[in-house]
Amino acid sequence: MAAETELRPMGSKGTESSVDPAVKAQRRLELKRRRQEQVRYLKTHRSKLEKVAQKCVNQVLLQLPPDPYEALLFQLSAHVKASGLFFSTLRVLPGGPESLVCEVVCIARAAEVMVHRAVLPRAMVARGLAALAAEVPVSAGEEAAEPQPMSLEEAEALDTAAVVPRLSAAIGSLLEGLNVLDFQEIYRRLSMAIPPPEDGSAEAATLLQGVLAGELLEAAGRLMDCSAREALRAGILEYGGVDDEQEEIAVSQPLTCQQDLEVWQHLWPDLCFPVLQGGTERRGFFLGVTLWAPNLADAKAAVDSADWTLELVDEAAEAARLVAMEDVDIANMDEDEAPEPEPHEFCPAMNAVPRAVELGLGLVAKAGGSGAVPAGEDFAAALAQLRQSIATALPQYVANEQKMDDRDSGELMERMKQTSEARMEALRNLEATADVESDEESVESEKIPNLLIHESQQRRSIYFILHCDADAAYNKEENTYCFAEGEPLKSQADLIDYYAELCQKEPLLRCLIAPLSPSDPELNAGLSELREKLPAGVSIVDEAYTEPEEENNLEDMDIEALQESTEALLTEREGIGRLRSFRDSALECVNQRIKLLKSTHGDGSLAIAQLGAQGVYDLSQAVDMRLAFGASIDMALAFPDSSRRFLLPKSADAKDIEEMLMPFDNRLRSMLLTAYRHKKPTDKRKASKDLNILQFREGLRRIGYKHTDDYAELIFNFLDQSKNGSISPSEFQLIELVDGPGSLQDLDELRIWLCEWKARRMEAAQKKAQQEAQEAAQEGQEEGVDEEANKQQEKAMAKEKKVSPLLELWRYMDRDDSGEASFAEFRWALRKARHPAGLNPDKGPALSLFMCLDIQVDGSVVAGEFFCLNILSAYFQLQRVARVKEFLKERFGNLKAAFKYMDDDKSGSLTTNEWMDFMMGPSGYPDVEDIKVCFIFIDKDFSGQLTSKEFEFLDNFDGRDFVADVKALRDHMVQKYENLEDAYVAFEQKLAPPDMGGIEVSKLSEKKRKRREGRGLSGQDFGNACRLMGFRGRYDARLYFNFIDAAHIGHITKNEFLQLGKLGAVEALHESSERMRNAIGTLKNFVLKEADVEEPDECQSDEKWRWAAVHKACRDATHDDLDLMEPPSA
């Protein structure tokens, strides 16, 4: 009833029944409106309040303070942003004959403090206060006249002593008790305190308002220990009612650490220089210059400057990077294995602003900066003229732009795709011969080169802007456009087609300003149609936003109706920017944005629709406002624009432009240095969009995955390909490509392919050597020299033949000699070797192989794991031998009968050709590799022929017994030589064990060791060494050699020998593979079928979006939990 009492008209003493029915109805409507407001408020802020409270409680529990209640209050106060920070007074003091001093006094936690001191020009202040009423001096005995405003000339004539009290009276207590972030109220009070003159010349008052606003922003920033830009962001978020989810579309991205520099590299304002004047004051062409343009290779030559140096944010880091990249062919690397850019690479030069000014003015001068658009407002001819001037001044830049356009074209992509498919087909059919392409050639010749970071930054760094000023060309009565007298009239549709044709013909035309008139009744529909017809990279910027004369009370609108109208407006104006003038006060623009945010309860969609997300800031019409540019630049950097452009005034004087842009230059330097000094964000909630192990595990649990305890850590360790302790959305989606590790057969097929690859390379090398020998003979070289060269080549070929193909692949993988390889390095090595899994755009086959080798399931393969491929392949080859044995027994009953049948000539032996012809011919055995492996395995004497004795051995062969015998051999070696490494040295040096008359390996002289070191072991060496150490197994020692020599090159190195210590790898692989398959299966089923995640607005052709959605759901479910912010310490 209290609310009802308040609503009664003043002086009403009647009963409830005597109240006018209209008043009662109004009262009910008011109560209903208030209840609706309360419901909206609860819906908007309840979740946010709960999150903040929970975050503070978690922090207190982590700290374990003596007084938890006091600590909780302190934590809560930190989230109240600027609560307790208020303006007190603005003290105005004389500073000199031509200046005043304004001290900003604030109240911080109930204590007064002077936070900012500003020096203001006397003349500027005096002119700005001209409209204020002033006491008119009177003589004695005369009555005081009414205070009167004065002219600008009279105001400017006032001395400092007269101006100080006028300013003090206007603003001294103006902001007392006002929150430092309440920019709406600050703007309202400043506008009332400093009114414009009645004659309509508001420039002086607006300038003073802008200057004072800038000083107040600086004071707010200092009080909050941040910059004025950050204070603006905080005020918009606080008083616009914006929650965390809407922050990205309500204000600009934060810039507090190195992580944010990557986001900001393309968000810095571009400088736009007028180059060709059109038929109206505003119409014409501008030359856009980004802050990356000074980094262009031909920038220095374009300005003919002897002193062209760029100040880098970290000179030492750049020098170290250049040294490290000297031997790296980054342009031909795969995208996912190229080195990550260093943080300093995301920073433009510290002196980028003056250098961009110098470059821009130099290019304008060469393009005819004092010229005009060709007669008849021929925009096409103007663009041709500009293109020619840029091509002359920056030939390398124009050529690179053309290459970039070709790279992005659909035709090039289609051609690359066709080439790749043809190559894959050739590889499948084994048609790729050794002399098709030398091993030194990069297979990336058919791959689109990577877009390097500096290429991305410098792309479109010089471009054209057309300010159409279509409003001046619009005929409202006929609804047509005409840019020059005598030119044909254009309808809106004709004009849109004309703009589209201009942009298609000139790729450097990147922005159209005011392309249609605000008076056009179909403005929004026309802009939307223009957006559809223009290339994606061209910006469309409409005239400045003006608030409607009859302001709608959006807060009273139904929420659903408001959302529908906002969505409709967003659809119409999607991708349309706004022209903004620096003549408007920064706080005026901020006031517009906060109003729109408040009207939609913090939803930034309406603000984006009305104000645009691409800002063009017109400095050319506000030269006299340069004293207030600082606040306006802070405002531009605080708004959520995806692109920012500063339209500069006409001037050939670089110093004048640099002086005008000095506030921007200072802010750029400060922002870069501040961000670069901090490696990590101070706000943990925004520390990373990736998931650490705790967030991944708990996030999956909270959104419903039932197997987190079993598999979460296993999956995380595998997916953390970057080894940074977190999983990105792209890393998480890797799991979609596979069902689990490959099989032993997959690994053995990789071994087969590598052996064939090495054979092709050897054949190619031999052909090349023969060709060189023939050429040398034709040139008449001496016979002795030629023979010596042949001997050296033969020696090198024999040595190369002994190198395992596995070792060669590992050298490709471990290019940095780190001893381990990531999946990206493994895939690059396969592609370098031209393996089908490496050339396949689908990463799945390569990933399956990688998972087989990653026995520890930690996302990388170390040398020991990789060379397990040898022993794993050897195990599978035993299965191949067993299959052939069973086939022959089933066909002939026993192996003796099989041999007699195959030995047609009764020679008592089978050659390789006889064996292959029989097995592949009449018998029709399906797998040729089984046949080859079986022959090599039982050919104990390496003669290339199978005797009846060797063949009959197969009859009694049992794979399990054989493996047990190999293990016994390993154990005997360890018993005799203490470890396998010493055993290998003893085998290589032909040493008997110490207990059998030999010497210990450690006592072997260095000279004697080096005599045979690195030679490896042949089958005969291995058999002799086994006899020397007294091992007597059930099988011939040469069979053990064949087992270890899985690549069948007749020679084993130390790496292969040491695989005897990995005989348990098959069991380990089977166990890890089974567990990983179960993990992947359960996670896939959850992501694709069970997870309740938000669907994207646009219709999707497949379910791939669900992976990113689940990753985001895990992040949303855990990002406010402080216990999960940091991964567990080691």
PDB file of N, CA and C in Angstrom, residues 980-1033:
ATOM      1  N   LEU A 980      71.540 -53.648 -22.392  1.00  0.00           N
ATOM      2  CA  LEU A 980      71.511 -53.860 -23.842  1.00  0.00           C
ATOM      3  C   LEU A 980      72.462 -52.941 -24.577  1.00  0.00           C
ATOM      4  N   GLU A 981      72.712 -51.751 -24.067  1.00  0.00           N
ATOM      5  CA  GLU A 981      73.634 -50.838 -24.755  1.00  0.00           C
ATOM      6  C   GLU A 981      75.047 -51.411 -24.763  1.00  0.00           C
ATOM      7  N   ASP A 982      75.478 -51.914 -23.615  1.00  0.00           N
ATOM      8  CA  ASP A 982      76.801 -52.534 -23.588  1.00  0.00           C
ATOM      9  C   ASP A 982      76.813 -53.805 -24.443  1.00  0.00           C
ATOM     10  N   ALA A 983      75.696 -54.528 -24.451  1.00  0.00           N
ATOM     11  CA  ALA A 983      75.617 -55.731 -25.281  1.00  0.00           C
ATOM     12  C   ALA A 983      75.793 -55.370 -26.748  1.00  0.00           C
ATOM     13  N   TYR A 984      75.193 -54.250 -27.201  1.00  0.00           N
ATOM     14  CA  TYR A 984      75.340 -53.845 -28.599  1.00  0.00           C
ATOM     15  C   TYR A 984      76.793 -53.507 -28.909  1.00  0.00           C
ATOM     16  N   VAL A 985      77.439 -52.768 -28.004  1.00  0.00           N
ATOM     17  CA  VAL A 985      78.844 -52.424 -28.229  1.00  0.00           C
ATOM     18  C   VAL A 985      79.675 -53.699 -28.321  1.00  0.00           C
ATOM     19  N   ALA A 986      79.405 -54.681 -27.434  1.00  0.00           N
ATOM     20  CA  ALA A 986      80.147 -55.943 -27.465  1.00  0.00           C
ATOM     21  C   ALA A 986      79.900 -56.692 -28.766  1.00  0.00           C
ATOM     22  N   PHE A 987      78.653 -56.710 -29.249  1.00  0.00           N
ATOM     23  CA  PHE A 987      78.344 -57.359 -30.521  1.00  0.00           C
ATOM     24  C   PHE A 987      79.089 -56.662 -31.659  1.00  0.00           C
ATOM     25  N   GLU A 988      79.104 -55.352 -31.621  1.00  0.00           N
ATOM     26  CA  GLU A 988      79.732 -54.582 -32.693  1.00  0.00           C
ATOM     27  C   GLU A 988      81.248 -54.754 -32.665  1.00  0.00           C
ATOM     28  N   GLN A 989      81.816 -54.810 -31.439  1.00  0.00           N
ATOM     29  CA  GLN A 989      83.269 -54.938 -31.291  1.00  0.00           C
ATOM     30  C   GLN A 989      83.731 -56.398 -31.243  1.00  0.00           C
ATOM     31  N   LYS A 990      82.761 -57.330 -31.317  1.00  0.00           N
ATOM     32  CA  LYS A 990      83.061 -58.769 -31.293  1.00  0.00           C
ATOM     33  C   LYS A 990      83.755 -59.161 -29.997  1.00  0.00           C
ATOM     34  N   LEU A 991      83.179 -58.717 -28.880  1.00  0.00           N
ATOM     35  CA  LEU A 991      83.745 -58.992 -27.568  1.00  0.00           C
ATOM     36  C   LEU A 991      82.966 -60.096 -26.879  1.00  0.00           C
ATOM     37  N   ALA A 992      83.668 -61.019 -26.272  1.00  0.00           N
ATOM     38  CA  ALA A 992      83.032 -62.044 -25.445  1.00  0.00           C
ATOM     39  C   ALA A 992      82.664 -61.424 -24.096  1.00  0.00           C
ATOM     40  N   PRO A 993      81.712 -62.010 -23.379  1.00  0.00           N
ATOM     41  CA  PRO A 993      81.359 -61.495 -22.062  1.00  0.00           C
ATOM     42  C   PRO A 993      82.551 -61.588 -21.111  1.00  0.00           C
ATOM     43  N   PRO A 994      82.604 -60.730 -20.083  1.00  0.00           N
ATOM     44  CA  PRO A 994      83.728 -60.761 -19.139  1.00  0.00           C
ATOM     45  C   PRO A 994      83.896 -62.111 -18.458  1.00  0.00           C
ATOM     46  N   ASP A 995      82.790 -62.814 -18.194  1.00  0.00           N
ATOM     47  CA  ASP A 995      82.907 -64.101 -17.503  1.00  0.00           C
ATOM     48  C   ASP A 995      83.291 -65.236 -18.437  1.00  0.00           C
ATOM     49  N   MET A 996      83.499 -64.904 -19.723  1.00  0.00           N
ATOM     50  CA  MET A 996      83.894 -65.921 -20.691  1.00  0.00           C
ATOM     51  C   MET A 996      85.208 -65.527 -21.375  1.00  0.00           C
ATOM     52  N   GLY A 997      86.002 -64.745 -20.653  1.00  0.00           N
ATOM     53  CA  GLY A 997      87.325 -64.398 -21.156  1.00  0.00           C
ATOM     54  C   GLY A 997      87.407 -63.050 -21.839  1.00  0.00           C
ATOM     55  N   GLY A 998      86.305 -62.322 -21.975  1.00  0.00           N
ATOM     56  CA  GLY A 998      86.332 -61.014 -22.608  1.00  0.00           C
ATOM     57  C   GLY A 998      86.625 -59.904 -21.614  1.00  0.00           C
ATOM     58  N   ILE A 999      86.607 -58.675 -22.091  1.00  0.00           N
ATOM     59  CA  ILE A 999      86.818 -57.517 -21.225  1.00  0.00           C
ATOM     60  C   ILE A 999      85.520 -56.745 -21.105  1.00  0.00           C
ATOM     61  N   GLU A1000      85.428 -55.965 -20.040  1.00  0.00           N
ATOM     62  CA  GLU A1000      84.238 -55.135 -19.849  1.00  0.00           C
ATOM     63  C   GLU A1000      84.214 -54.014 -20.889  1.00  0.00           C
ATOM     64  N   VAL A1001      83.015 -53.692 -21.333  1.00  0.00           N
ATOM     65  CA  VAL A1001      82.855 -52.656 -22.361  1.00  0.00           C
ATOM     66  C   VAL A1001      83.418 -51.334 -21.875  1.00  0.00           C
ATOM     67  N   SER A1002      83.228 -51.007 -20.596  1.00  0.00           N
ATOM     68  CA  SER A1002      83.693 -49.730 -20.064  1.00  0.00           C
ATOM     69  C   SER A1002      85.211 -49.613 -20.104  1.00  0.00           C
ATOM     70  N   LYS A1003      85.925 -50.759 -20.162  1.00  0.00           N
ATOM     71  CA  LYS A1003      87.386 -50.734 -20.163  1.00  0.00           C
ATOM     72  C   LYS A1003      87.955 -50.776 -21.584  1.00  0.00           C
ATOM     73  N   LEU A1004      87.084 -50.779 -22.565  1.00  0.00           N
ATOM     74  CA  LEU A1004      87.526 -50.801 -23.955  1.00  0.00           C
ATOM     75  C   LEU A1004      88.155 -49.458 -24.305  1.00  0.00           C
ATOM     76  N   SER A1005      89.317 -49.469 -24.913  1.00  0.00           N
ATOM     77  CA  SER A1005      90.002 -48.215 -25.255  1.00  0.00           C
ATOM     78  C   SER A1005      89.199 -47.439 -26.302  1.00  0.00           C
ATOM     79  N   GLU A1006      89.326 -46.115 -26.250  1.00  0.00           N
ATOM     80  CA  GLU A1006      88.590 -45.263 -27.180  1.00  0.00           C
ATOM     81  C   GLU A1006      89.030 -45.521 -28.609  1.00  0.00           C
ATOM     82  N   LYS A1007      90.315 -45.757 -28.782  1.00  0.00           N
ATOM     83  CA  LYS A1007      90.838 -45.969 -30.127  1.00  0.00           C
ATOM     84  C   LYS A1007      90.271 -47.245 -30.745  1.00  0.00           C
ATOM     85  N   LYS A1008      90.198 -48.292 -29.945  1.00  0.00           N
ATOM     86  CA  LYS A1008      89.677 -49.561 -30.447  1.00  0.00           C
ATOM     87  C   LYS A1008      88.172 -49.488 -30.668  1.00  0.00           C
ATOM     88  N   ARG A1009      87.500 -48.742 -29.781  1.00  0.00           N
ATOM     89  CA  ARG A1009      86.042 -48.617 -29.931  1.00  0.00           C
ATOM     90  C   ARG A1009      85.688 -47.918 -31.243  1.00  0.00           C
ATOM     91  N   LYS A1010      86.401 -46.858 -31.560  1.00  0.00           N
ATOM     92  CA  LYS A1010      86.073 -46.076 -32.750  1.00  0.00           C
ATOM     93  C   LYS A1010      86.373 -46.838 -34.039  1.00  0.00           C
ATOM     94  N   ARG A1011      87.197 -47.885 -33.947  1.00  0.00           N
ATOM     95  CA  ARG A1011      87.565 -48.629 -35.152  1.00  0.00           C
ATOM     96  C   ARG A1011      86.355 -49.276 -35.815  1.00  0.00           C
ATOM     97  N   ARG A1012      85.411 -49.738 -35.015  1.00  0.00           N
ATOM     98  CA  ARG A1012      84.225 -50.409 -35.558  1.00  0.00           C
ATOM     99  C   ARG A1012      82.926 -49.715 -35.180  1.00  0.00           C
ATOM    100  N   GLU A1013      83.024 -48.623 -34.440  1.00  0.00           N
ATOM    101  CA  GLU A1013      81.813 -47.965 -33.940  1.00  0.00           C
ATOM    102  C   GLU A1013      80.970 -47.417 -35.094  1.00  0.00           C
ATOM    103  N   GLY A1014      79.660 -47.643 -34.997  1.00  0.00           N
ATOM    104  CA  GLY A1014      78.735 -47.117 -35.987  1.00  0.00           C
ATOM    105  C   GLY A1014      78.565 -47.981 -37.209  1.00  0.00           C
ATOM    106  N   ARG A1015      79.248 -49.140 -37.279  1.00  0.00           N
ATOM    107  CA  ARG A1015      79.135 -49.984 -38.467  1.00  0.00           C
ATOM    108  C   ARG A1015      77.831 -50.771 -38.498  1.00  0.00           C
ATOM    109  N   GLY A1016      77.248 -51.011 -37.325  1.00  0.00           N
ATOM    110  CA  GLY A1016      76.051 -51.812 -37.267  1.00  0.00           C
ATOM    111  C   GLY A1016      76.370 -53.289 -37.323  1.00  0.00           C
ATOM    112  N   LEU A1017      75.330 -54.098 -37.465  1.00  0.00           N
ATOM    113  CA  LEU A1017      75.490 -55.552 -37.432  1.00  0.00           C
ATOM    114  C   LEU A1017      74.829 -56.197 -38.646  1.00  0.00           C
ATOM    115  N   SER A1018      75.564 -57.100 -39.252  1.00  0.00           N
ATOM    116  CA  SER A1018      74.962 -57.924 -40.302  1.00  0.00           C
ATOM    117  C   SER A1018      74.393 -59.176 -39.646  1.00  0.00           C
ATOM    118  N   GLY A1019      73.698 -60.009 -40.443  1.00  0.00           N
ATOM    119  CA  GLY A1019      73.147 -61.241 -39.900  1.00  0.00           C
ATOM    120  C   GLY A1019      74.233 -62.176 -39.402  1.00  0.00           C
ATOM    121  N   GLN A1020      75.344 -62.214 -40.134  1.00  0.00           N
ATOM    122  CA  GLN A1020      76.446 -63.078 -39.728  1.00  0.00           C
ATOM    123  C   GLN A1020      77.084 -62.581 -38.435  1.00  0.00           C
ATOM    124  N   ASP A1021      77.268 -61.236 -38.337  1.00  0.00           N
ATOM    125  CA  ASP A1021      77.822 -60.654 -37.112  1.00  0.00           C
ATOM    126  C   ASP A1021      76.951 -61.012 -35.910  1.00  0.00           C
ATOM    127  N   PHE A1022      75.656 -60.923 -36.101  1.00  0.00           N
ATOM    128  CA  PHE A1022      74.737 -61.167 -35.001  1.00  0.00           C
ATOM    129  C   PHE A1022      74.808 -62.630 -34.560  1.00  0.00           C
ATOM    130  N   GLY A1023      74.814 -63.556 -35.536  1.00  0.00           N
ATOM    131  CA  GLY A1023      74.879 -64.975 -35.195  1.00  0.00           C
ATOM    132  C   GLY A1023      76.181 -65.333 -34.491  1.00  0.00           C
ATOM    133  N   ASN A1024      77.295 -64.779 -34.984  1.00  0.00           N
ATOM    134  CA  ASN A1024      78.591 -65.045 -34.353  1.00  0.00           C
ATOM    135  C   ASN A1024      78.626 -64.532 -32.918  1.00  0.00           C
ATOM    136  N   ALA A1025      78.049 -63.353 -32.691  1.00  0.00           N
ATOM    137  CA  ALA A1025      78.067 -62.769 -31.353  1.00  0.00           C
ATOM    138  C   ALA A1025      77.213 -63.591 -30.396  1.00  0.00           C
ATOM    139  N   CYS A1026      76.099 -64.119 -30.890  1.00  0.00           N
ATOM    140  CA  CYS A1026      75.254 -64.961 -30.027  1.00  0.00           C
ATOM    141  C   CYS A1026      76.022 -66.222 -29.597  1.00  0.00           C
ATOM    142  N   ARG A1027      76.763 -66.812 -30.532  1.00  0.00           N
ATOM    143  CA  ARG A1027      77.555 -67.990 -30.183  1.00  0.00           C
ATOM    144  C   ARG A1027      78.688 -67.609 -29.237  1.00  0.00           C
ATOM    145  N   LEU A1028      79.258 -66.411 -29.451  1.00  0.00           N
ATOM    146  CA  LEU A1028      80.374 -65.972 -28.616  1.00  0.00           C
ATOM    147  C   LEU A1028      79.967 -65.782 -27.164  1.00  0.00           C
ATOM    148  N   MET A1029      78.724 -65.365 -26.937  1.00  0.00           N
ATOM    149  CA  MET A1029      78.301 -65.167 -25.546  1.00  0.00           C
ATOM    150  C   MET A1029      77.626 -66.421 -24.981  1.00  0.00           C
ATOM    151  N   GLY A1030      77.616 -67.501 -25.780  1.00  0.00           N
ATOM    152  CA  GLY A1030      77.171 -68.787 -25.272  1.00  0.00           C
ATOM    153  C   GLY A1030      75.675 -68.971 -25.210  1.00  0.00           C
ATOM    154  N   PHE A1031      74.928 -68.300 -26.057  1.00  0.00           N
ATOM    155  CA  PHE A1031      73.473 -68.474 -26.046  1.00  0.00           C
ATOM    156  C   PHE A1031      73.083 -69.605 -26.974  1.00  0.00           C
ATOM    157  N   ARG A1032      72.264 -70.509 -26.435  1.00  0.00           N
ATOM    158  CA  ARG A1032      71.764 -71.630 -27.228  1.00  0.00           C
ATOM    159  C   ARG A1032      70.246 -71.637 -27.126  1.00  0.00           C
ATOM    160  N   GLY A1033      69.584 -71.124 -28.128  1.00  0.00           N
ATOM    161  CA  GLY A1033      68.134 -71.082 -28.124  1.00  0.00           C
ATOM    162  C   GLY A1033      67.533 -72.210 -28.928  1.00  0.00           C
TER     163      GLY A1033
END
